[in-house]
mmCIF file of N, CA and C in Angstrom:
data_model
loop_
_atom_site.group_PDB
_atom_site.id
_atom_site.type_symbol
_atom_site.label_atom_id
_atom_site.label_comp_id
_atom_site.label_asym_id
_atom_site.label_seq_id
_atom_site.Cartn_x
_atom_site.Cartn_y
_atom_site.Cartn_z
ATOM 1 N N MET A 481 6.755 77.922 -31.433
ATOM 2 C CA MET A 481 6.500 76.668 -32.064
ATOM 3 C C MET A 481 5.513 75.837 -31.268
ATOM 4 N N ARG A 482 4.875 75.036 -32.006
ATOM 5 C CA ARG A 482 3.912 74.163 -31.351
ATOM 6 C C ARG A 482 4.596 72.895 -30.879
ATOM 7 N N GLU A 483 4.187 72.437 -29.692
ATOM 8 C CA GLU A 483 4.751 71.172 -29.201
ATOM 9 C C GLU A 483 4.018 70.011 -29.855
ATOM 10 N N ASN A 484 4.783 69.045 -30.202
ATOM 11 C CA ASN A 484 4.206 67.863 -30.812
ATOM 12 C C ASN A 484 3.721 66.938 -29.695
ATOM 13 N N LYS A 485 2.436 66.630 -29.677
ATOM 14 C CA LYS A 485 1.846 65.808 -28.627
ATOM 15 C C LYS A 485 2.197 64.320 -28.803
ATOM 16 N N VAL A 486 2.534 63.918 -30.001
ATOM 17 C CA VAL A 486 2.793 62.519 -30.258
ATOM 18 C C VAL A 486 4.197 62.144 -29.800
ATOM 19 N N LEU A 487 5.182 62.925 -30.114
ATOM 20 C CA LEU A 487 6.560 62.621 -29.757
ATOM 21 C C LEU A 487 6.864 63.188 -28.374
ATOM 22 N N PRO A 488 7.383 62.378 -27.473
ATOM 23 C CA PRO A 488 7.677 62.890 -26.138
ATOM 24 C C PRO A 488 8.870 63.836 -26.175
ATOM 25 N N GLY A 489 8.865 64.735 -25.226
ATOM 26 C CA GLY A 489 9.949 65.699 -25.157
ATOM 27 C C GLY A 489 11.129 65.140 -24.383
ATOM 28 N N PHE A 490 12.187 65.914 -24.302
ATOM 29 C CA PHE A 490 13.419 65.493 -23.644
ATOM 30 C C PHE A 490 13.190 65.227 -22.156
ATOM 31 N N SER A 491 12.481 66.124 -21.501
ATOM 32 C CA SER A 491 12.257 65.981 -20.062
ATOM 33 C C SER A 491 11.398 64.740 -19.760
ATOM 34 N N GLU A 492 10.446 64.447 -20.632
ATOM 35 C CA GLU A 492 9.622 63.258 -20.439
ATOM 36 C C GLU A 492 10.448 61.988 -20.606
ATOM 37 N N ARG A 493 11.363 62.018 -21.573
ATOM 38 C CA ARG A 493 12.229 60.867 -21.780
ATOM 39 C C ARG A 493 13.152 60.662 -20.583
ATOM 40 N N LEU A 494 13.646 61.767 -20.014
ATOM 41 C CA LEU A 494 14.509 61.669 -18.831
ATOM 42 C C LEU A 494 13.729 61.097 -17.643
ATOM 43 N N ALA A 495 12.477 61.534 -17.494
ATOM 44 C CA ALA A 495 11.655 61.038 -16.389
ATOM 45 C C ALA A 495 11.387 59.543 -16.558
ATOM 46 N N ALA A 496 11.087 59.112 -17.775
ATOM 47 C CA ALA A 496 10.826 57.702 -18.041
ATOM 48 C C ALA A 496 12.086 56.878 -17.797
ATOM 49 N N GLN A 497 13.241 57.425 -18.187
ATOM 50 C CA GLN A 497 14.510 56.738 -17.974
ATOM 51 C C GLN A 497 14.788 56.590 -16.481
ATOM 52 N N ALA A 498 14.514 57.644 -15.719
ATOM 53 C CA ALA A 498 14.736 57.606 -14.268
ATOM 54 C C ALA A 498 13.818 56.563 -13.618
ATOM 55 N N GLU A 499 12.576 56.496 -14.059
ATOM 56 C CA GLU A 499 11.637 55.504 -13.514
ATOM 57 C C GLU A 499 12.102 54.084 -13.829
ATOM 58 N N ALA A 500 12.578 53.869 -15.048
ATOM 59 C CA ALA A 500 13.063 52.557 -15.444
ATOM 60 C C ALA A 500 14.282 52.165 -14.611
ATOM 61 N N ARG A 501 15.186 53.128 -14.361
ATOM 62 C CA ARG A 501 16.376 52.854 -13.555
ATOM 63 C C ARG A 501 15.967 52.499 -12.125
ATOM 64 N N LYS A 502 14.984 53.219 -11.567
ATOM 65 C CA LYS A 502 14.512 52.927 -10.208
ATOM 66 C C LYS A 502 13.904 51.524 -10.141
ATOM 67 N N ALA A 503 13.130 51.165 -11.149
ATOM 68 C CA ALA A 503 12.512 49.847 -11.180
ATOM 69 C C ALA A 503 13.573 48.756 -11.273
ATOM 70 N N LEU A 504 14.628 49.026 -12.085
ATOM 71 C CA LEU A 504 15.704 48.068 -12.233
ATOM 72 C C LEU A 504 16.453 47.898 -10.918
ATOM 73 N N LEU A 505 16.733 49.007 -10.237
ATOM 74 C CA LEU A 505 17.432 48.932 -8.956
ATOM 75 C C LEU A 505 16.564 48.277 -7.875
ATOM 76 N N GLU A 506 15.270 48.439 -7.993
ATOM 77 C CA GLU A 506 14.348 47.851 -7.011
ATOM 78 C C GLU A 506 14.427 46.321 -7.038
ATOM 79 N N LYS A 507 14.707 45.739 -8.234
ATOM 80 C CA LYS A 507 14.816 44.290 -8.341
ATOM 81 C C LYS A 507 15.995 43.756 -7.539
ATOM 82 N N PHE A 508 17.049 44.554 -7.401
ATOM 83 C CA PHE A 508 18.257 44.090 -6.737
ATOM 84 C C PHE A 508 18.245 44.312 -5.229
ATOM 85 N N LYS A 509 17.267 45.019 -4.716
ATOM 86 C CA LYS A 509 17.198 45.240 -3.280
ATOM 87 C C LYS A 509 16.844 43.924 -2.581
ATOM 88 N N PRO A 510 17.430 43.683 -1.416
ATOM 89 C CA PRO A 510 17.109 42.440 -0.711
ATOM 90 C C PRO A 510 15.660 42.438 -0.237
ATOM 91 N N LYS A 511 15.047 41.288 -0.385
ATOM 92 C CA LYS A 511 13.650 41.152 0.006
ATOM 93 C C LYS A 511 13.598 40.533 1.408
ATOM 94 N N PRO A 512 12.570 40.849 2.152
ATOM 95 C CA PRO A 512 12.475 40.249 3.492
ATOM 96 C C PRO A 512 12.259 38.745 3.382
ATOM 97 N N THR A 513 12.978 37.995 4.198
ATOM 98 C CA THR A 513 12.882 36.537 4.130
ATOM 99 C C THR A 513 11.697 36.050 4.951
ATOM 100 N N VAL A 514 11.147 34.965 4.502
ATOM 101 C CA VAL A 514 10.047 34.353 5.215
ATOM 102 C C VAL A 514 10.637 33.193 6.008
ATOM 103 N N VAL A 515 10.503 33.252 7.316
ATOM 104 C CA VAL A 515 11.052 32.214 8.177
ATOM 105 C C VAL A 515 9.901 31.321 8.633
ATOM 106 N N ALA A 516 10.105 30.041 8.453
ATOM 107 C CA ALA A 516 9.078 29.093 8.865
ATOM 108 C C ALA A 516 8.976 29.092 10.383
ATOM 109 N N GLU A 517 7.752 28.952 10.879
ATOM 110 C CA GLU A 517 7.565 28.935 12.321
ATOM 111 C C GLU A 517 8.183 27.686 12.931
ATOM 112 N N VAL A 518 7.957 26.551 12.279
ATOM 113 C CA VAL A 518 8.533 25.305 12.753
ATOM 114 C C VAL A 518 9.462 24.806 11.652
ATOM 115 N N LEU A 519 10.757 24.859 11.905
ATOM 116 C CA LEU A 519 11.737 24.442 10.912
ATOM 117 C C LEU A 519 11.947 22.939 11.054
ATOM 118 N N GLU A 520 11.685 22.213 9.966
ATOM 119 C CA GLU A 520 11.821 20.761 9.981
ATOM 120 C C GLU A 520 13.092 20.391 9.232
ATOM 121 N N THR A 521 13.969 19.656 9.892
ATOM 122 C CA THR A 521 15.215 19.263 9.249
ATOM 123 C C THR A 521 14.946 18.157 8.235
ATOM 124 N N ARG A 522 15.924 17.925 7.408
ATOM 125 C CA ARG A 522 15.772 16.900 6.370
ATOM 126 C C ARG A 522 15.602 15.517 6.996
ATOM 127 N N GLU A 523 16.395 15.234 8.045
ATOM 128 C CA GLU A 523 16.297 13.942 8.700
ATOM 129 C C GLU A 523 14.918 13.753 9.330
ATOM 130 N N ALA A 524 14.406 14.815 9.951
ATOM 131 C CA ALA A 524 13.087 14.727 10.579
ATOM 132 C C ALA A 524 12.013 14.515 9.520
ATOM 133 N N ARG A 525 12.137 15.199 8.382
ATOM 134 C CA ARG A 525 11.154 15.046 7.322
ATOM 135 C C ARG A 525 11.189 13.619 6.757
ATOM 136 N N LYS A 526 12.418 13.089 6.545
ATOM 137 C CA LYS A 526 12.541 11.733 6.030
ATOM 138 C C LYS A 526 11.963 10.727 7.013
ATOM 139 N N ALA A 527 12.228 10.933 8.303
ATOM 140 C CA ALA A 527 11.698 10.024 9.325
ATOM 141 C C ALA A 527 10.172 10.083 9.351
ATOM 142 N N ARG A 528 9.626 11.292 9.243
ATOM 143 C CA ARG A 528 8.167 11.447 9.253
ATOM 144 C C ARG A 528 7.555 10.758 8.038
ATOM 145 N N GLU A 529 8.149 10.966 6.849
ATOM 146 C CA GLU A 529 7.631 10.347 5.636
ATOM 147 C C GLU A 529 7.721 8.820 5.710
ATOM 148 N N LEU A 530 8.841 8.324 6.271
ATOM 149 C CA LEU A 530 9.015 6.885 6.423
ATOM 150 C C LEU A 530 7.947 6.315 7.351
ATOM 151 N N GLU A 531 7.683 7.003 8.423
ATOM 152 C CA GLU A 531 6.653 6.558 9.371
ATOM 153 C C GLU A 531 5.268 6.559 8.712
ATOM 154 N N GLU A 532 5.003 7.566 7.891
ATOM 155 C CA GLU A 532 3.718 7.625 7.184
ATOM 156 C C GLU A 532 3.570 6.444 6.232
ATOM 157 N N VAL A 533 4.641 6.112 5.512
ATOM 158 C CA VAL A 533 4.607 4.992 4.569
ATOM 159 C C VAL A 533 4.383 3.686 5.327
ATOM 160 N N ARG A 534 5.099 3.526 6.461
ATOM 161 C CA ARG A 534 4.939 2.306 7.255
ATOM 162 C C ARG A 534 3.508 2.174 7.772
ATOM 163 N N ALA A 535 2.963 3.285 8.256
ATOM 164 C CA ALA A 535 1.589 3.254 8.779
ATOM 165 C C ALA A 535 0.605 2.908 7.666
ATOM 166 N N LYS A 536 0.831 3.464 6.471
ATOM 167 C CA LYS A 536 -0.059 3.192 5.341
ATOM 168 C C LYS A 536 0.002 1.714 4.953
ATOM 169 N N ARG A 537 1.224 1.170 4.894
ATOM 170 C CA ARG A 537 1.376 -0.241 4.540
ATOM 171 C C ARG A 537 0.746 -1.150 5.595
ATOM 172 N N ALA A 538 0.922 -0.799 6.870
ATOM 173 C CA ALA A 538 0.321 -1.606 7.940
ATOM 174 C C ALA A 538 -1.203 -1.581 7.832
ATOM 175 N N ALA A 539 -1.756 -0.416 7.520
ATOM 176 C CA ALA A 539 -3.207 -0.310 7.368
ATOM 177 C C ALA A 539 -3.680 -1.152 6.182
ATOM 178 N N GLU A 540 -2.929 -1.124 5.084
ATOM 179 C CA GLU A 540 -3.300 -1.928 3.913
ATOM 180 C C GLU A 540 -3.233 -3.423 4.232
ATOM 181 N N LYS A 541 -2.179 -3.832 4.974
ATOM 182 C CA LYS A 541 -2.049 -5.236 5.350
ATOM 183 C C LYS A 541 -3.214 -5.675 6.220
ATOM 184 N N GLU A 542 -3.551 -4.836 7.188
ATOM 185 C CA GLU A 542 -4.653 -5.158 8.094
ATOM 186 C C GLU A 542 -5.967 -5.268 7.318
ATOM 187 N N ALA A 543 -6.189 -4.353 6.384
ATOM 188 C CA ALA A 543 -7.410 -4.392 5.580
ATOM 189 C C ALA A 543 -7.452 -5.669 4.736
ATOM 190 N N ALA A 544 -6.314 -6.052 4.170
ATOM 191 C CA ALA A 544 -6.259 -7.273 3.369
ATOM 192 C C ALA A 544 -6.513 -8.502 4.241
ATOM 193 N N ARG A 545 -5.936 -8.503 5.452
ATOM 194 C CA ARG A 545 -6.135 -9.634 6.356
ATOM 195 C C ARG A 545 -7.606 -9.760 6.754
ATOM 196 N N LEU A 546 -8.229 -8.625 7.060
ATOM 197 C CA LEU A 546 -9.642 -8.650 7.432
ATOM 198 C C LEU A 546 -10.519 -9.112 6.271
ATOM 199 N N ALA A 547 -10.194 -8.660 5.072
ATOM 200 C CA ALA A 547 -10.955 -9.076 3.892
ATOM 201 C C ALA A 547 -10.809 -10.580 3.670
ATOM 202 N N LYS A 548 -9.596 -11.096 3.860
ATOM 203 C CA LYS A 548 -9.362 -12.531 3.684
ATOM 204 C C LYS A 548 -10.138 -13.329 4.724
ATOM 205 N N GLU A 549 -10.095 -12.881 5.987
ATOM 206 C CA GLU A 549 -10.836 -13.576 7.034
ATOM 207 C C GLU A 549 -12.340 -13.571 6.743
ATOM 208 N N GLN A 550 -12.828 -12.431 6.277
ATOM 209 C CA GLN A 550 -14.253 -12.329 5.963
ATOM 210 C C GLN A 550 -14.616 -13.281 4.818
ATOM 211 N N ALA A 551 -13.762 -13.347 3.800
ATOM 212 C CA ALA A 551 -14.027 -14.240 2.673
ATOM 213 C C ALA A 551 -14.025 -15.696 3.126
ATOM 214 N N GLU A 552 -13.072 -16.045 4.007
ATOM 215 C CA GLU A 552 -13.026 -17.423 4.514
ATOM 216 C C GLU A 552 -14.272 -17.736 5.339
ATOM 217 N N ALA A 553 -14.698 -16.787 6.156
ATOM 218 C CA ALA A 553 -15.896 -17.001 6.968
ATOM 219 C C ALA A 553 -17.124 -17.170 6.081
ATOM 220 N N GLU A 554 -17.216 -16.378 5.033
ATOM 221 C CA GLU A 554 -18.341 -16.511 4.098
ATOM 222 C C GLU A 554 -18.302 -17.854 3.390
ATOM 223 N N ALA A 555 -17.101 -18.304 3.034
ATOM 224 C CA ALA A 555 -16.974 -19.600 2.359
ATOM 225 C C ALA A 555 -17.390 -20.725 3.305
ATOM 226 N N ARG A 556 -16.945 -20.630 4.585
ATOM 227 C CA ARG A 556 -17.353 -21.656 5.554
ATOM 228 C C ARG A 556 -18.871 -21.656 5.739
ATOM 229 N N ALA A 557 -19.450 -20.464 5.826
ATOM 230 C CA ALA A 557 -20.901 -20.371 5.993
ATOM 231 C C ALA A 557 -21.622 -20.964 4.782
ATOM 232 N N ALA A 558 -21.098 -20.697 3.600
ATOM 233 C CA ALA A 558 -21.717 -21.233 2.388
ATOM 234 C C ALA A 558 -21.620 -22.753 2.375
ATOM 235 N N ILE A 559 -20.478 -23.285 2.798
ATOM 236 C CA ILE A 559 -20.300 -24.736 2.826
ATOM 237 C C ILE A 559 -21.261 -25.362 3.839
ATOM 238 N N GLU A 560 -21.350 -24.753 5.019
ATOM 239 C CA GLU A 560 -22.231 -25.295 6.056
ATOM 240 C C GLU A 560 -23.693 -25.254 5.618
ATOM 241 N N ASN A 561 -24.047 -24.224 4.877
ATOM 242 C CA ASN A 561 -25.429 -24.087 4.434
ATOM 243 C C ASN A 561 -25.770 -25.006 3.268
ATOM 244 N N ASP A 562 -24.768 -25.442 2.576
ATOM 245 C CA ASP A 562 -25.023 -26.302 1.418
ATOM 246 C C ASP A 562 -25.078 -27.761 1.881
ATOM 247 N N GLU A 563 -26.287 -28.289 2.012
ATOM 248 C CA GLU A 563 -26.487 -29.628 2.564
ATOM 249 C C GLU A 563 -25.878 -30.706 1.673
ATOM 250 N N GLU A 564 -26.014 -30.551 0.384
ATOM 251 C CA GLU A 564 -25.474 -31.552 -0.533
ATOM 252 C C GLU A 564 -23.951 -31.617 -0.416
ATOM 253 N N LEU A 565 -23.330 -30.459 -0.322
ATOM 254 C CA LEU A 565 -21.880 -30.419 -0.178
ATOM 255 C C LEU A 565 -21.461 -31.046 1.153
ATOM 256 N N MET A 566 -22.236 -30.828 2.185
ATOM 257 C CA MET A 566 -21.920 -31.427 3.488
ATOM 258 C C MET A 566 -21.987 -32.961 3.399
ATOM 259 N N ASN A 567 -22.999 -33.476 2.736
ATOM 260 C CA ASN A 567 -23.109 -34.927 2.572
ATOM 261 C C ASN A 567 -21.926 -35.479 1.803
ATOM 262 N N GLN A 568 -21.513 -34.780 0.765
ATOM 263 C CA GLN A 568 -20.367 -35.219 -0.021
ATOM 264 C C GLN A 568 -19.101 -35.211 0.836
ATOM 265 N N LEU A 569 -18.927 -34.171 1.660
ATOM 266 C CA LEU A 569 -17.757 -34.114 2.533
ATOM 267 C C LEU A 569 -17.777 -35.271 3.536
ATOM 268 N N ARG A 570 -18.944 -35.613 4.059
ATOM 269 C CA ARG A 570 -19.049 -36.745 4.990
ATOM 270 C C ARG A 570 -18.661 -38.045 4.297
ATOM 271 N N ARG A 571 -19.145 -38.225 3.054
ATOM 272 C CA ARG A 571 -18.806 -39.436 2.303
ATOM 273 C C ARG A 571 -17.295 -39.535 2.090
ATOM 274 N N GLU A 572 -16.689 -38.411 1.689
ATOM 275 C CA GLU A 572 -15.236 -38.411 1.449
ATOM 276 C C GLU A 572 -14.472 -38.699 2.740
ATOM 277 N N GLU A 573 -14.947 -38.151 3.842
ATOM 278 C CA GLU A 573 -14.288 -38.403 5.123
ATOM 279 C C GLU A 573 -14.399 -39.887 5.499
ATOM 280 N N ARG A 574 -15.560 -40.477 5.286
ATOM 281 C CA ARG A 574 -15.769 -41.891 5.593
ATOM 282 C C ARG A 574 -14.878 -42.766 4.717
ATOM 283 N N LYS A 575 -14.782 -42.426 3.423
ATOM 284 C CA LYS A 575 -13.917 -43.187 2.517
ATOM 285 C C LYS A 575 -12.464 -43.112 2.976
ATOM 286 N N ALA A 576 -12.047 -41.922 3.406
ATOM 287 C CA ALA A 576 -10.663 -41.749 3.858
ATOM 288 C C ALA A 576 -10.417 -42.581 5.121
ATOM 289 N N ARG A 577 -11.381 -42.611 6.048
ATOM 290 C CA ARG A 577 -11.232 -43.407 7.272
ATOM 291 C C ARG A 577 -11.154 -44.893 6.940
ATOM 292 N N LYS A 578 -12.013 -45.377 6.040
ATOM 293 C CA LYS A 578 -12.015 -46.790 5.665
ATOM 294 C C LYS A 578 -10.701 -47.170 4.990
ATOM 295 N N ALA A 579 -10.206 -46.280 4.112
ATOM 296 C CA ALA A 579 -8.939 -46.561 3.434
ATOM 297 C C ALA A 579 -7.803 -46.631 4.446
ATOM 298 N N GLN A 580 -7.809 -45.756 5.421
ATOM 299 C CA GLN A 580 -6.773 -45.759 6.461
ATOM 300 C C GLN A 580 -6.861 -47.048 7.292
ATOM 301 N N ALA A 581 -8.067 -47.449 7.638
ATOM 302 C CA ALA A 581 -8.250 -48.684 8.414
ATOM 303 C C ALA A 581 -7.768 -49.887 7.604
ATOM 304 N N LYS A 582 -8.028 -49.879 6.317
ATOM 305 C CA LYS A 582 -7.609 -50.978 5.447
ATOM 306 C C LYS A 582 -6.088 -51.071 5.399
ATOM 307 N N VAL A 583 -5.422 -49.912 5.287
ATOM 308 C CA VAL A 583 -3.959 -49.876 5.246
ATOM 309 C C VAL A 583 -3.396 -50.386 6.571
ATOM 310 N N GLU A 584 -3.995 -49.961 7.677
ATOM 311 C CA GLU A 584 -3.514 -50.410 8.990
ATOM 312 C C GLU A 584 -3.701 -51.914 9.157
ATOM 313 N N ALA A 585 -4.820 -52.471 8.703
ATOM 314 C CA ALA A 585 -5.066 -53.910 8.795
ATOM 315 C C ALA A 585 -4.049 -54.675 7.955
ATOM 316 N N ARG A 586 -3.759 -54.188 6.758
ATOM 317 C CA ARG A 586 -2.782 -54.847 5.889
ATOM 318 C C ARG A 586 -1.406 -54.856 6.555
ATOM 319 N N GLN A 587 -1.034 -53.728 7.158
ATOM 320 C CA GLN A 587 0.264 -53.644 7.824
ATOM 321 C C GLN A 587 0.326 -54.624 8.997
ATOM 322 N N LYS A 588 -0.778 -54.748 9.728
ATOM 323 C CA LYS A 588 -0.831 -55.660 10.853
ATOM 324 C C LYS A 588 -0.672 -57.103 10.389
ATOM 325 N N ARG A 589 -1.344 -57.486 9.307
ATOM 326 C CA ARG A 589 -1.229 -58.847 8.752
ATOM 327 C C ARG A 589 0.192 -59.123 8.293
ATOM 328 N N GLU A 590 0.782 -58.132 7.613
ATOM 329 C CA GLU A 590 2.158 -58.311 7.125
ATOM 330 C C GLU A 590 3.126 -58.478 8.296
ATOM 331 N N MET A 591 2.912 -57.745 9.374
ATOM 332 C CA MET A 591 3.787 -57.871 10.530
ATOM 333 C C MET A 591 3.659 -59.271 11.152
ATOM 334 N N LYS A 592 2.424 -59.781 11.260
ATOM 335 C CA LYS A 592 2.201 -61.132 11.794
ATOM 336 C C LYS A 592 2.884 -62.163 10.916
ATOM 337 N N SER A 593 2.718 -61.997 9.617
ATOM 338 C CA SER A 593 3.298 -62.931 8.663
ATOM 339 C C SER A 593 4.824 -62.913 8.778
ATOM 340 N N GLN A 594 5.369 -61.762 8.897
ATOM 341 C CA GLN A 594 6.819 -61.611 8.975
ATOM 342 C C GLN A 594 7.323 -62.209 10.284
ATOM 343 N N MET A 595 6.579 -62.055 11.365
ATOM 344 C CA MET A 595 6.977 -62.611 12.667
ATOM 345 C C MET A 595 6.985 -64.148 12.603
ATOM 346 N N ARG A 596 6.002 -64.742 11.897
ATOM 347 C CA ARG A 596 5.950 -66.204 11.778
ATOM 348 C C ARG A 596 7.119 -66.740 10.973
ATOM 349 N N ARG A 597 7.496 -66.019 9.920
ATOM 350 C CA ARG A 597 8.596 -66.458 9.057
ATOM 351 C C ARG A 597 9.942 -66.384 9.784
ATOM 352 N N THR A 598 10.142 -65.323 10.533
ATOM 353 C CA THR A 598 11.448 -65.109 11.150
ATOM 354 C C THR A 598 11.596 -65.874 12.471
ATOM 355 N N GLY A 599 10.559 -66.090 13.117
ATOM 356 C CA GLY A 599 10.848 -66.719 14.359
ATOM 357 C C GLY A 599 9.778 -67.291 15.082
#
């Protein structure tokens, strides 16, 4: 009889079954474990992450502080360079001084007046 090339024979089926069984058993064999060179504990990792967050926040704070100082310095420079604004500030300062002197003079007069009335 002629062998049918399309349909596998009994021995071929047995060989395929044996290969499948070997592959299945291979999955259950223990695999070699990978051991980290430097084992980091959970506490150490949390401490490291916390330190990183603190350092990042400190850097952000410092950057914000420097930016604020720079903005203030630029504002002061702009004010100093603006002559009209400087004149206005001088006028306001003079008005404030005169108003303060006026209040002090009034208080002095009232004290004199009160001293004359009482005694």
